mmCIF file of C-alpha atoms in Angstrom:
data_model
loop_
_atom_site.group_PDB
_atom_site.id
_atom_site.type_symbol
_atom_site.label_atom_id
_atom_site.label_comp_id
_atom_site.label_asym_id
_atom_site.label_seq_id
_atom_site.Cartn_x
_atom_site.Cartn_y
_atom_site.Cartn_z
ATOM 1 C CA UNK P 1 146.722 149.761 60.821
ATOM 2 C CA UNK P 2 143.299 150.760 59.654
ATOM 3 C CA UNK P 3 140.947 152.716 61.831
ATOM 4 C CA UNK P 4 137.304 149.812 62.830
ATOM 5 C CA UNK P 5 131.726 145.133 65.631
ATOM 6 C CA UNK P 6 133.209 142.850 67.286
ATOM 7 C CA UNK P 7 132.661 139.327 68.450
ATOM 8 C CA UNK P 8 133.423 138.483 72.204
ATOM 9 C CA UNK P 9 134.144 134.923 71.182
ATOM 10 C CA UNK P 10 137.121 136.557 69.124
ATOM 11 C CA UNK P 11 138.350 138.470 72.094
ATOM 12 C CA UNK P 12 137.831 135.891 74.556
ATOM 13 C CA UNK P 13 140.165 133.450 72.594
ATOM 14 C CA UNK P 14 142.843 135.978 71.666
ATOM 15 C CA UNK P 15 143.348 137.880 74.208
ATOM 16 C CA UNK P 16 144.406 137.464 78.013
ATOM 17 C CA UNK P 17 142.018 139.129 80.386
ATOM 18 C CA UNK P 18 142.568 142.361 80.814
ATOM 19 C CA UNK P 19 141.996 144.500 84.001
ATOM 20 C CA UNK P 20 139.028 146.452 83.866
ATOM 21 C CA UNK P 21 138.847 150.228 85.054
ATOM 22 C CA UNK P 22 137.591 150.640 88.206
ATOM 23 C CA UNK P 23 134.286 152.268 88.917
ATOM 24 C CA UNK P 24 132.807 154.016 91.746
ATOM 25 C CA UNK P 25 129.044 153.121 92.558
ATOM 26 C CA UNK P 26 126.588 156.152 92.762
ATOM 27 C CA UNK P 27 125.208 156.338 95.873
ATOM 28 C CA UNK P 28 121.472 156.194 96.223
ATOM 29 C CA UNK P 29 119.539 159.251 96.481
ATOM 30 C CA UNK P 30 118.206 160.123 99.700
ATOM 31 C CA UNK P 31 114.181 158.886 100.220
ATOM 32 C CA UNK P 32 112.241 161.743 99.776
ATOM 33 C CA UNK P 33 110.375 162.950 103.465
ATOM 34 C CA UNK P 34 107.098 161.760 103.856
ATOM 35 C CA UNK P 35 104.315 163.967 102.021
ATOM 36 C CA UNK P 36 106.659 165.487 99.652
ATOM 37 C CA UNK P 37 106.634 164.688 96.233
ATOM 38 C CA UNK P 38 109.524 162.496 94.842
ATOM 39 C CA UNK P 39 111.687 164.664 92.021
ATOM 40 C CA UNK P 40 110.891 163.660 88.469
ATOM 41 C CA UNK P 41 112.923 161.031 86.896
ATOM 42 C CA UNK P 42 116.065 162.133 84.640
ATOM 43 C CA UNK P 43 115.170 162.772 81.238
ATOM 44 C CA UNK P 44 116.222 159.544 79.155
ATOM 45 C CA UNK P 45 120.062 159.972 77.479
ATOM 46 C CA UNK P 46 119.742 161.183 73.864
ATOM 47 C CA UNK P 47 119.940 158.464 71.411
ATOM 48 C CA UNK P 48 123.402 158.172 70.186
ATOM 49 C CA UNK P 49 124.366 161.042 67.561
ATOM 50 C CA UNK P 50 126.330 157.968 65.464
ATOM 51 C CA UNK P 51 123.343 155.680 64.930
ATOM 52 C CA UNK P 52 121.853 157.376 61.927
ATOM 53 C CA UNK P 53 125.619 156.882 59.908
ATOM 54 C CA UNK P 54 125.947 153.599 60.826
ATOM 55 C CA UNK P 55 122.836 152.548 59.532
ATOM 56 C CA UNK P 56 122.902 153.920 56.661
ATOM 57 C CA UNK P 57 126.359 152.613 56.023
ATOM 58 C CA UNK P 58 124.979 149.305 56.816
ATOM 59 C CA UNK P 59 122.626 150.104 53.760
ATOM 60 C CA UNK P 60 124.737 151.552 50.874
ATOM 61 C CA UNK P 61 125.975 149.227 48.801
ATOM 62 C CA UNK P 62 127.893 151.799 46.455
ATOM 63 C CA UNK P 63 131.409 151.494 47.514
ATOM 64 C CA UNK P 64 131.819 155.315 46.989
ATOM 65 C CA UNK P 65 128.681 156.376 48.644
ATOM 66 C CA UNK P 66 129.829 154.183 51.437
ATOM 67 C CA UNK P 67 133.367 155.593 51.583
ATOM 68 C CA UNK P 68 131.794 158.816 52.268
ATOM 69 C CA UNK P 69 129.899 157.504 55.294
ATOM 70 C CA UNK P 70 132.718 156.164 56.900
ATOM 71 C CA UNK P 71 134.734 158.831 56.538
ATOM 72 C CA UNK P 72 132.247 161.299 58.475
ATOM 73 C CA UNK P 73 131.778 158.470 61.202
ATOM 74 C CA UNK P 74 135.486 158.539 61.480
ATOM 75 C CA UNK P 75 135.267 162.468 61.484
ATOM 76 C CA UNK P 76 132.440 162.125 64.153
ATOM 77 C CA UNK P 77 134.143 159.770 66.319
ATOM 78 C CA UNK P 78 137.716 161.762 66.725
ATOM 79 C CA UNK P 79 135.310 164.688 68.571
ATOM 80 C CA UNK P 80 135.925 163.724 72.452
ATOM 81 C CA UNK P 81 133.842 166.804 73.541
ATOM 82 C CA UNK P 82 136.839 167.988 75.692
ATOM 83 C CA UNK P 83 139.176 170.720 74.916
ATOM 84 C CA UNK P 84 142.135 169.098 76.652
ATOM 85 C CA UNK P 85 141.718 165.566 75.452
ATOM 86 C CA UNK P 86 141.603 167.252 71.742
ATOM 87 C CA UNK P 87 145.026 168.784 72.486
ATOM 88 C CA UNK P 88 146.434 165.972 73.830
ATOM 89 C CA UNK P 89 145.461 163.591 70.890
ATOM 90 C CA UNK P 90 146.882 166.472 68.736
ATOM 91 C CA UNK P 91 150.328 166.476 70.776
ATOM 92 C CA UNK P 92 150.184 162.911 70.077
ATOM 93 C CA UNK P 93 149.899 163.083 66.216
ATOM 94 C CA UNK P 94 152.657 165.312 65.997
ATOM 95 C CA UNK P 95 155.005 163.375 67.950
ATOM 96 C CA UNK P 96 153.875 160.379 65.862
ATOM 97 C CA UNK P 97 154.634 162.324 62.406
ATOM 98 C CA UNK P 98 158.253 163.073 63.989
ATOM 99 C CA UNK P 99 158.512 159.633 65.013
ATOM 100 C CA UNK P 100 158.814 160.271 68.956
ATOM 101 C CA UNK P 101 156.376 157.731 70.138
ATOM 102 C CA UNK P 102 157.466 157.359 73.649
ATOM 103 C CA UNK P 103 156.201 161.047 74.110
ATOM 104 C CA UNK P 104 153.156 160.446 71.636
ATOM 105 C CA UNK P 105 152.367 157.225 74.250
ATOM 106 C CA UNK P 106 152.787 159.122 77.424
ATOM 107 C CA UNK P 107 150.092 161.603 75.600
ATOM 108 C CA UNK P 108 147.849 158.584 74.696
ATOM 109 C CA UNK P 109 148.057 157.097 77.995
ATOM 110 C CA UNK P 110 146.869 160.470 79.786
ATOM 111 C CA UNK P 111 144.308 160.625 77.358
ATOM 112 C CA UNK P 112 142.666 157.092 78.340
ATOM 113 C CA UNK P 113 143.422 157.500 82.073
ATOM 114 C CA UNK P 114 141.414 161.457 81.420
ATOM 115 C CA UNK P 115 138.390 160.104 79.342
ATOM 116 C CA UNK P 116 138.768 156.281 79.437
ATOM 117 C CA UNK P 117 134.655 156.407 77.691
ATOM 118 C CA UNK P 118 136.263 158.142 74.565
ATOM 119 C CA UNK P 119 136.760 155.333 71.960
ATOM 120 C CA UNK P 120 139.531 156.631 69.584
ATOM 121 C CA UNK P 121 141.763 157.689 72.537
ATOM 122 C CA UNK P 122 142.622 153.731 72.955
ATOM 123 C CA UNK P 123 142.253 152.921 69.591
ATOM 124 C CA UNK P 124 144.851 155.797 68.566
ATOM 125 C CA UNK P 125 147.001 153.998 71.128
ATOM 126 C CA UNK P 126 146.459 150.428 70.013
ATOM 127 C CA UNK P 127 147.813 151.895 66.459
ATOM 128 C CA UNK P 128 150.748 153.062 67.809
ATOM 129 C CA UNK P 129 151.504 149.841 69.903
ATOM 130 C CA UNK P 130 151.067 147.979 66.618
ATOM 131 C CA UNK P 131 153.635 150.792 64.452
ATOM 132 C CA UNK P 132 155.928 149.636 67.748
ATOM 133 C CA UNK P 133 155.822 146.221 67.199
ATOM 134 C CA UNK P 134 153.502 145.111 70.481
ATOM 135 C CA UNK P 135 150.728 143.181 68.992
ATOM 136 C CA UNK P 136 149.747 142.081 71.675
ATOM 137 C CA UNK P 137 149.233 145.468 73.880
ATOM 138 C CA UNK P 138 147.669 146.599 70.440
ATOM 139 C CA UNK P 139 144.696 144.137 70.710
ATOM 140 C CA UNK P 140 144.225 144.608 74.426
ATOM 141 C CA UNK P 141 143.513 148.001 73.498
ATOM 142 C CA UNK P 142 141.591 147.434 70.665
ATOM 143 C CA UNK P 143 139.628 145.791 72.903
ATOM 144 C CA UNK P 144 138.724 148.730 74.995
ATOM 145 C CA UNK P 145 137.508 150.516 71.688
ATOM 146 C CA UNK P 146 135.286 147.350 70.994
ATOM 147 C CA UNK P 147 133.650 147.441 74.609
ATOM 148 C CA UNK P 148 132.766 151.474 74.141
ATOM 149 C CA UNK P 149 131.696 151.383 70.216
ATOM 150 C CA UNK P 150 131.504 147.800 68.927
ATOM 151 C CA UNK P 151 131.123 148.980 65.550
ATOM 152 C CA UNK P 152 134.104 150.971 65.338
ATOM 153 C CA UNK P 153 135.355 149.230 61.645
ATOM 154 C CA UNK P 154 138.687 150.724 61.925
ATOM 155 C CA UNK P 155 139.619 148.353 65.228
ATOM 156 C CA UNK P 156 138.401 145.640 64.217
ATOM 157 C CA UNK P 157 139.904 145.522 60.398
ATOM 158 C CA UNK P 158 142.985 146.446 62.826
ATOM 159 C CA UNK P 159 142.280 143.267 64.654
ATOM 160 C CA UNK P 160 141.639 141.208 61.316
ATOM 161 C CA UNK P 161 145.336 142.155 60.392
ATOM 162 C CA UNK P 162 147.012 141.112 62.992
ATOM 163 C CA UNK P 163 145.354 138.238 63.544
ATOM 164 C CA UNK P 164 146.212 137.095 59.445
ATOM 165 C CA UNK P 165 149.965 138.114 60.428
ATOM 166 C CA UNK P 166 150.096 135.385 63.054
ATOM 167 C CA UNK P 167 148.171 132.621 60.852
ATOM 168 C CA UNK P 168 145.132 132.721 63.068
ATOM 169 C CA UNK P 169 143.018 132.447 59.880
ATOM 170 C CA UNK P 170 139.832 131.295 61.148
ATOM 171 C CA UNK P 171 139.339 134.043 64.000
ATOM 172 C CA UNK P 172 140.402 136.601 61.085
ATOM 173 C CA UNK P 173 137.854 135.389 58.983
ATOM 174 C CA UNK P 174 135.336 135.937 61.663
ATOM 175 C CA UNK P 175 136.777 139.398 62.093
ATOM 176 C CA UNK P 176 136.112 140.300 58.591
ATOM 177 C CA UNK P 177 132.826 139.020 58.761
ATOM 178 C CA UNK P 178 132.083 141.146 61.844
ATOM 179 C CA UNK P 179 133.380 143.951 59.509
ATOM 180 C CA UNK P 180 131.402 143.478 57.172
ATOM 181 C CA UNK P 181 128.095 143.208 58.913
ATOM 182 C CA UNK P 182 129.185 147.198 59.743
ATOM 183 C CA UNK P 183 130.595 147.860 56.596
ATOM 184 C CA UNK P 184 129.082 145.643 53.728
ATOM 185 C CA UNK P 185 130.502 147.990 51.073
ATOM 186 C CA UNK P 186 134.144 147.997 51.578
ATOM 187 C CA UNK P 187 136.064 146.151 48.421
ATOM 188 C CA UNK P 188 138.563 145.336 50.601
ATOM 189 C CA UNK P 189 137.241 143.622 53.679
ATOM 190 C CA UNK P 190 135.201 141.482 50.830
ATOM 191 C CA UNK P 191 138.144 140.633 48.949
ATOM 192 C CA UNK P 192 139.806 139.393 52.130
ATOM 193 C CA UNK P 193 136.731 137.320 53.480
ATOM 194 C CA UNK P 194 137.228 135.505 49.666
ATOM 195 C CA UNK P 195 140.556 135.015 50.096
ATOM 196 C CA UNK P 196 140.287 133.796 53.397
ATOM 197 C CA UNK P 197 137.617 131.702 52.923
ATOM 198 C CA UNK P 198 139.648 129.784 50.164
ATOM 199 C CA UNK P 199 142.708 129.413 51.954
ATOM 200 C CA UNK P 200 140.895 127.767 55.322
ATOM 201 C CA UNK P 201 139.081 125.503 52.696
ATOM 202 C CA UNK P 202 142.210 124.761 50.720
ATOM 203 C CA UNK P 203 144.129 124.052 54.294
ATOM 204 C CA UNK P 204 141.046 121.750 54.911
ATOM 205 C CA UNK P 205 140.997 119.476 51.968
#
């Protein structure tokens, strides 16, 4: 499955609700004493490091130019920032290549459950659940990398395939679409929406 915005109308209608991960409220900070001055607000979050690639992939229209993009995004986006989550996503390739994916899921899972904010940790996951022939554990986590990076083409072309494999045409078709709003350049995804587009008509005449 490919690594890849995603419409919640998709989710909503093809996949069962899943729990969300629990999260503990900040508590408020303490009113500052009378006739002291209140601390200075946090300096706003810095904008996020990915925007500038996605843009401009949204603007190439060369398919090789584009290519190029995608491929640092994808570069970009396997960077968790943590040492340990790094290793374990590398213990987890390896077991993959040698084909022992209980202990490459066990990896995956610790990885979510350690930095359940880092996107490719569940997507990574929802691959393998695909390779394992659990579709539908697959898009539950695919939608977990939708809700942290809805732009992240790999899940959703992931999503678009699955979907075609169990003749949900029309919901594909939207998936491509959402694709392609990220990724107008790829040959591929436009070749699908076309083909798509003709079946559902042909099914409708």
């Amino acid at each position: 499955m490919r690594y890849f915005r995603f419409s919640p109308l998709i989710l909503a209608a093809t996949l069962a609700a899943s729990p969300t991960l629990a999260q503990t409220a900040a508590p408020s900070p303490p009113a500052a004493p009378t006739g002291t001055q209140a601390a200075p607000a946090s300096a706003p979050k810095p904008a996020n490091p990915l925007d500038p690639l996605f843009e401009a992939l949204k603007r190439e229209r060369d398919a090789d130019k584009a290519r190029g993009i995608a491929t640092q995004i994808m570069t970009d986006m396997n960077e968790s920032g943590s040492a340990t989550v790094d290793l374990l996503m590398q213990w987890a390739a390896t077991a993959i290549k040698e084909k022992r994916n209980a202990a490459a899921l066990d990896f995956l899972d610790q990885v979510t459950l350690l930095d359940p904010a880092y996107p490719e940790g569940w997507n990574r996951r929802a691959t393998l659940h695909y390779t394992m022939g659990n579709s539908r554990k697959s898009m539950a986590d695919i939608a977990e990398v939708l809700k942290r990076e809805p732009r992240h083409f790999g899940a959703i072309a992931g999503l678009a395939g699955i979907l075609m494999e169990n003749g949900r045409d029309e919901l594909a078709l939207k998936a491509w679409e959402d694709y392609l709003a990220v990724y107008p350049a790829d040959r591929d995804a436009q070749e699908a929406v076309t083909k798509l587009s003709e079946k559902i008509a042909g099914n409708r005449t």
